[in-house]
Amino acid sequence: STKSVETVEAIRTASGVLTESSAKTTWYRTGAEETCAHMFDMAGRAEKSIVISVPNPECLNIRKLSRVKKPVRRVLILPPTEEAEQIPRVPEGWRVWTVDSPPYLAVRDDEEIIVGGMSGDGLPFAVVSRDESYLRLYHDIVGPRLVRSRKA
């Protein structure tokens, strides 16, 4: 969709500006399994809030999500499903947003972010950072686009 392409382009443009990030605060993950595992690790470490976005609900580990109780704000962003059987059973206390083509994304306590591409044929690649410039990328570009594209 056009919004997905715009979001990816915005991420690419903004990430080009973020080249000065320190290797101590920014690293990467490859592969859906490694990316999802890191997101669940972030959820377990969250104190105040956790936002998790996945392009494929198969990435979700409902058992691990159900153990996350501490953060008051818990948001899960999923793609729309056509059949009721495909909708994952979300644990109590989690708000669910439906968005066309959500990226791999998690934000923990406004202190750590992992952001990657949408699901596709290639190996997912995600950047993990505690650098403030990446967190601003989420607050200024990615987050508002997700909110605008949220389905009721």
PDB file of C-alpha atoms in Angstrom:
ATOM      1  CA  SER A   1       0.000   0.000   0.000  1.00  0.00           C
ATOM      2  CA  THR A   2       1.044   3.603  -0.496  1.00  0.00           C
ATOM      3  CA  LYS A   3       1.242   4.318   3.244  1.00  0.00           C
ATOM      4  CA  SER A   4       3.576   1.352   3.749  1.00  0.00           C
ATOM      5  CA  VAL A   5       5.867   2.565   0.981  1.00  0.00           C
ATOM      6  CA  GLU A   6       5.831   6.086   2.465  1.00  0.00           C
ATOM      7  CA  THR A   7       6.694   4.695   5.910  1.00  0.00           C
ATOM      8  CA  VAL A   8       9.599   2.650   4.568  1.00  0.00           C
ATOM      9  CA  GLU A   9      10.878   5.655   2.599  1.00  0.00           C
ATOM     10  CA  ALA A  10      10.612   7.873   5.689  1.00  0.00           C
ATOM     11  CA  ILE A  11      12.570   5.317   7.706  1.00  0.00           C
ATOM     12  CA  ARG A  12      15.250   5.075   5.024  1.00  0.00           C
ATOM     13  CA  THR A  13      15.553   8.857   4.773  1.00  0.00           C
ATOM     14  CA  ALA A  14      15.723   9.361   8.521  1.00  0.00           C
ATOM     15  CA  SER A  15      18.138   6.481   9.044  1.00  0.00           C
ATOM     16  CA  GLY A  16      20.523   8.064   6.560  1.00  0.00           C
ATOM     17  CA  VAL A  17      20.826  10.993   8.969  1.00  0.00           C
ATOM     18  CA  LEU A  18      21.477   8.729  11.947  1.00  0.00           C
ATOM     19  CA  THR A  19      24.898   7.494  10.856  1.00  0.00           C
ATOM     20  CA  GLU A  20      26.728   8.951  13.868  1.00  0.00           C
ATOM     21  CA  SER A  21      25.164   6.581  16.416  1.00  0.00           C
ATOM     22  CA  SER A  22      27.593   4.883  18.746  1.00  0.00           C
ATOM     23  CA  ALA A  23      28.299   1.162  18.390  1.00  0.00           C
ATOM     24  CA  LYS A  24      27.729   0.902  22.146  1.00  0.00           C
ATOM     25  CA  THR A  25      24.070   1.931  21.853  1.00  0.00           C
ATOM     26  CA  THR A  26      23.107   0.602  18.408  1.00  0.00           C
ATOM     27  CA  TRP A  27      23.348  -2.860  16.896  1.00  0.00           C
ATOM     28  CA  TYR A  28      21.285  -5.112  14.631  1.00  0.00           C
ATOM     29  CA  ARG A  29      19.398  -8.394  14.476  1.00  0.00           C
ATOM     30  CA  THR A  30      18.778 -10.573  11.428  1.00  0.00           C
ATOM     31  CA  GLY A  31      16.012 -13.068  10.886  1.00  0.00           C
ATOM     32  CA  ALA A  32      12.442 -13.112  12.121  1.00  0.00           C
ATOM     33  CA  GLU A  33      13.167 -15.495  15.002  1.00  0.00           C
ATOM     34  CA  GLU A  34      16.031 -13.399  16.396  1.00  0.00           C
ATOM     35  CA  THR A  35      14.101 -10.151  15.892  1.00  0.00           C
ATOM     36  CA  CYS A  36      10.980 -11.482  17.643  1.00  0.00           C
ATOM     37  CA  ALA A  37      13.034 -12.978  20.481  1.00  0.00           C
ATOM     38  CA  HIS A  38      14.634  -9.591  21.114  1.00  0.00           C
ATOM     39  CA  MET A  39      11.219  -7.903  21.155  1.00  0.00           C
ATOM     40  CA  PHE A  40       9.969 -10.344  23.807  1.00  0.00           C
ATOM     41  CA  ASP A  41      13.131  -9.772  25.828  1.00  0.00           C
ATOM     42  CA  MET A  42      12.366  -6.032  25.686  1.00  0.00           C
ATOM     43  CA  ALA A  43       8.798  -6.693  26.870  1.00  0.00           C
ATOM     44  CA  GLY A  44      10.125  -8.615  29.844  1.00  0.00           C
ATOM     45  CA  ARG A  45      12.417  -5.725  30.795  1.00  0.00           C
ATOM     46  CA  ALA A  46       9.776  -2.993  30.344  1.00  0.00           C
ATOM     47  CA  GLU A  47       8.919  -0.976  33.454  1.00  0.00           C
ATOM     48  CA  LYS A  48       6.427   1.649  32.159  1.00  0.00           C
ATOM     49  CA  SER A  49       5.438   0.820  28.586  1.00  0.00           C
ATOM     50  CA  ILE A  50       5.972  -1.603  25.728  1.00  0.00           C
ATOM     51  CA  VAL A  51       4.777  -1.347  22.138  1.00  0.00           C
ATOM     52  CA  ILE A  52       5.263  -4.413  19.921  1.00  0.00           C
ATOM     53  CA  SER A  53       4.474  -4.488  16.206  1.00  0.00           C
ATOM     54  CA  VAL A  54       4.806  -7.593  14.037  1.00  0.00           C
ATOM     55  CA  PRO A  55       4.024  -8.130  10.350  1.00  0.00           C
ATOM     56  CA  ASN A  56       3.170 -11.771  11.002  1.00  0.00           C
ATOM     57  CA  PRO A  57       1.175 -12.962  14.051  1.00  0.00           C
ATOM     58  CA  GLU A  58       3.100 -16.266  13.903  1.00  0.00           C
ATOM     59  CA  CYS A  59       5.967 -14.309  15.485  1.00  0.00           C
ATOM     60  CA  LEU A  60       3.938 -13.915  18.677  1.00  0.00           C
ATOM     61  CA  ASN A  61       4.668 -16.001  21.720  1.00  0.00           C
ATOM     62  CA  ILE A  62       1.385 -15.645  23.612  1.00  0.00           C
ATOM     63  CA  ARG A  63       2.761 -17.442  26.661  1.00  0.00           C
ATOM     64  CA  LYS A  64       5.617 -14.944  26.978  1.00  0.00           C
ATOM     65  CA  LEU A  65       3.241 -12.015  26.376  1.00  0.00           C
ATOM     66  CA  SER A  66       0.938 -13.230  29.147  1.00  0.00           C
ATOM     67  CA  ARG A  67       3.849 -13.045  31.618  1.00  0.00           C
ATOM     68  CA  VAL A  68       4.376  -9.344  30.902  1.00  0.00           C
ATOM     69  CA  LYS A  69       2.419  -7.589  33.661  1.00  0.00           C
ATOM     70  CA  LYS A  70       4.585  -4.738  34.930  1.00  0.00           C
ATOM     71  CA  PRO A  71       4.261  -2.026  32.267  1.00  0.00           C
ATOM     72  CA  VAL A  72       0.966  -0.149  32.499  1.00  0.00           C
ATOM     73  CA  ARG A  73       0.926   0.592  28.767  1.00  0.00           C
ATOM     74  CA  ARG A  74       1.038  -2.570  26.636  1.00  0.00           C
ATOM     75  CA  VAL A  75       0.242  -2.224  22.931  1.00  0.00           C
ATOM     76  CA  LEU A  76       0.365  -4.940  20.289  1.00  0.00           C
ATOM     77  CA  ILE A  77       0.205  -3.914  16.609  1.00  0.00           C
ATOM     78  CA  LEU A  78      -0.899  -6.616  14.173  1.00  0.00           C
ATOM     79  CA  PRO A  79      -1.905  -6.879  10.513  1.00  0.00           C
ATOM     80  CA  PRO A  80      -5.608  -7.384   9.784  1.00  0.00           C
ATOM     81  CA  THR A  81      -6.784 -10.996   9.487  1.00  0.00           C
ATOM     82  CA  GLU A  82      -9.524 -12.259   7.219  1.00  0.00           C
ATOM     83  CA  GLU A  83     -10.598 -15.232   9.296  1.00  0.00           C
ATOM     84  CA  ALA A  84     -11.520 -15.294  12.972  1.00  0.00           C
ATOM     85  CA  GLU A  85      -9.378 -18.416  13.520  1.00  0.00           C
ATOM     86  CA  GLN A  86      -6.260 -16.468  12.514  1.00  0.00           C
ATOM     87  CA  ILE A  87      -6.697 -13.839  15.238  1.00  0.00           C
ATOM     88  CA  PRO A  88      -4.269 -14.627  18.041  1.00  0.00           C
ATOM     89  CA  ARG A  89      -5.645 -14.802  21.584  1.00  0.00           C
ATOM     90  CA  VAL A  90      -4.143 -11.711  23.169  1.00  0.00           C
ATOM     91  CA  PRO A  91      -3.459 -11.805  26.918  1.00  0.00           C
ATOM     92  CA  GLU A  92      -5.398  -9.571  29.280  1.00  0.00           C
ATOM     93  CA  GLY A  93      -4.100  -6.027  29.644  1.00  0.00           C
ATOM     94  CA  TRP A  94      -2.814  -5.698  26.069  1.00  0.00           C
ATOM     95  CA  ARG A  95      -4.415  -3.231  23.670  1.00  0.00           C
ATOM     96  CA  VAL A  96      -4.431  -4.367  20.049  1.00  0.00           C
ATOM     97  CA  TRP A  97      -4.126  -2.072  17.049  1.00  0.00           C
ATOM     98  CA  THR A  98      -4.704  -3.325  13.524  1.00  0.00           C
ATOM     99  CA  VAL A  99      -2.512  -1.755  10.837  1.00  0.00           C
ATOM    100  CA  ASP A 100      -1.938  -2.726   7.202  1.00  0.00           C
ATOM    101  CA  SER A 101       1.661  -3.930   6.777  1.00  0.00           C
ATOM    102  CA  PRO A 102       3.034  -3.235  10.256  1.00  0.00           C
ATOM    103  CA  PRO A 103       6.839  -3.296  10.565  1.00  0.00           C
ATOM    104  CA  TYR A 104       8.895  -5.283  13.029  1.00  0.00           C
ATOM    105  CA  LEU A 105       9.005  -2.757  15.861  1.00  0.00           C
ATOM    106  CA  ALA A 106       9.195  -2.571  19.638  1.00  0.00           C
ATOM    107  CA  VAL A 107       9.696   0.409  21.912  1.00  0.00           C
ATOM    108  CA  ARG A 108      10.511  -0.145  25.593  1.00  0.00           C
ATOM    109  CA  ASP A 109      10.011   2.638  28.140  1.00  0.00           C
ATOM    110  CA  ASP A 110      11.089   5.258  25.563  1.00  0.00           C
ATOM    111  CA  GLU A 111      14.620   3.958  26.207  1.00  0.00           C
ATOM    112  CA  GLU A 112      15.143   1.210  23.611  1.00  0.00           C
ATOM    113  CA  ILE A 113      13.810   0.581  20.117  1.00  0.00           C
ATOM    114  CA  ILE A 114      14.034  -2.213  17.583  1.00  0.00           C
ATOM    115  CA  VAL A 115      12.795  -1.348  14.109  1.00  0.00           C
ATOM    116  CA  GLY A 116      12.917  -3.420  10.962  1.00  0.00           C
ATOM    117  CA  GLY A 117      11.209  -3.983   7.661  1.00  0.00           C
ATOM    118  CA  MET A 118       7.890  -5.501   6.806  1.00  0.00           C
ATOM    119  CA  SER A 119       7.409  -9.201   6.162  1.00  0.00           C
ATOM    120  CA  GLY A 120       8.654 -10.344   2.803  1.00  0.00           C
ATOM    121  CA  ASP A 121      10.673 -12.973   1.001  1.00  0.00           C
ATOM    122  CA  GLY A 122      14.005 -11.659   2.288  1.00  0.00           C
ATOM    123  CA  LEU A 123      15.620 -12.133   5.668  1.00  0.00           C
ATOM    124  CA  PRO A 124      14.286  -9.483   8.085  1.00  0.00           C
ATOM    125  CA  PHE A 125      16.880  -7.007   9.288  1.00  0.00           C
ATOM    126  CA  ALA A 126      16.277  -4.858  12.364  1.00  0.00           C
ATOM    127  CA  VAL A 127      18.208  -2.093  14.080  1.00  0.00           C
ATOM    128  CA  VAL A 128      18.244  -2.100  17.894  1.00  0.00           C
ATOM    129  CA  SER A 129      19.189   1.099  19.653  1.00  0.00           C
ATOM    130  CA  ARG A 130      19.142   3.026  22.893  1.00  0.00           C
ATOM    131  CA  ASP A 131      20.350   6.108  21.037  1.00  0.00           C
ATOM    132  CA  GLU A 132      18.011   9.085  21.376  1.00  0.00           C
ATOM    133  CA  SER A 133      18.075   9.802  17.629  1.00  0.00           C
ATOM    134  CA  TYR A 134      16.453   6.431  16.866  1.00  0.00           C
ATOM    135  CA  LEU A 135      13.844   6.997  19.572  1.00  0.00           C
ATOM    136  CA  ARG A 136      13.084  10.395  17.984  1.00  0.00           C
ATOM    137  CA  LEU A 137      12.668   8.583  14.653  1.00  0.00           C
ATOM    138  CA  TYR A 138       9.890   6.570  16.282  1.00  0.00           C
ATOM    139  CA  HIS A 139       8.238   9.543  18.000  1.00  0.00           C
ATOM    140  CA  ASP A 140       8.484  11.901  15.004  1.00  0.00           C
ATOM    141  CA  ILE A 141       7.875   9.592  12.024  1.00  0.00           C
ATOM    142  CA  VAL A 142       7.086   5.915  12.618  1.00  0.00           C
ATOM    143  CA  GLY A 143       4.729   6.252  15.619  1.00  0.00           C
ATOM    144  CA  PRO A 144       2.512   8.972  14.091  1.00  0.00           C
ATOM    145  CA  ARG A 145       2.256   7.013  10.826  1.00  0.00           C
ATOM    146  CA  LEU A 146       1.160   3.899  12.731  1.00  0.00           C
ATOM    147  CA  VAL A 147      -1.447   5.903  14.662  1.00  0.00           C
ATOM    148  CA  ARG A 148      -2.814   7.464  11.435  1.00  0.00           C
ATOM    149  CA  SER A 149      -3.028   4.089   9.684  1.00  0.00           C
ATOM    150  CA  ARG A 150      -4.680   2.340  12.656  1.00  0.00           C
ATOM    151  CA  LYS A 151      -7.984   0.674  11.816  1.00  0.00           C
ATOM    152  CA  ALA A 152     -10.976   1.020  14.118  1.00  0.00           C
TER     153      ALA A 152
END
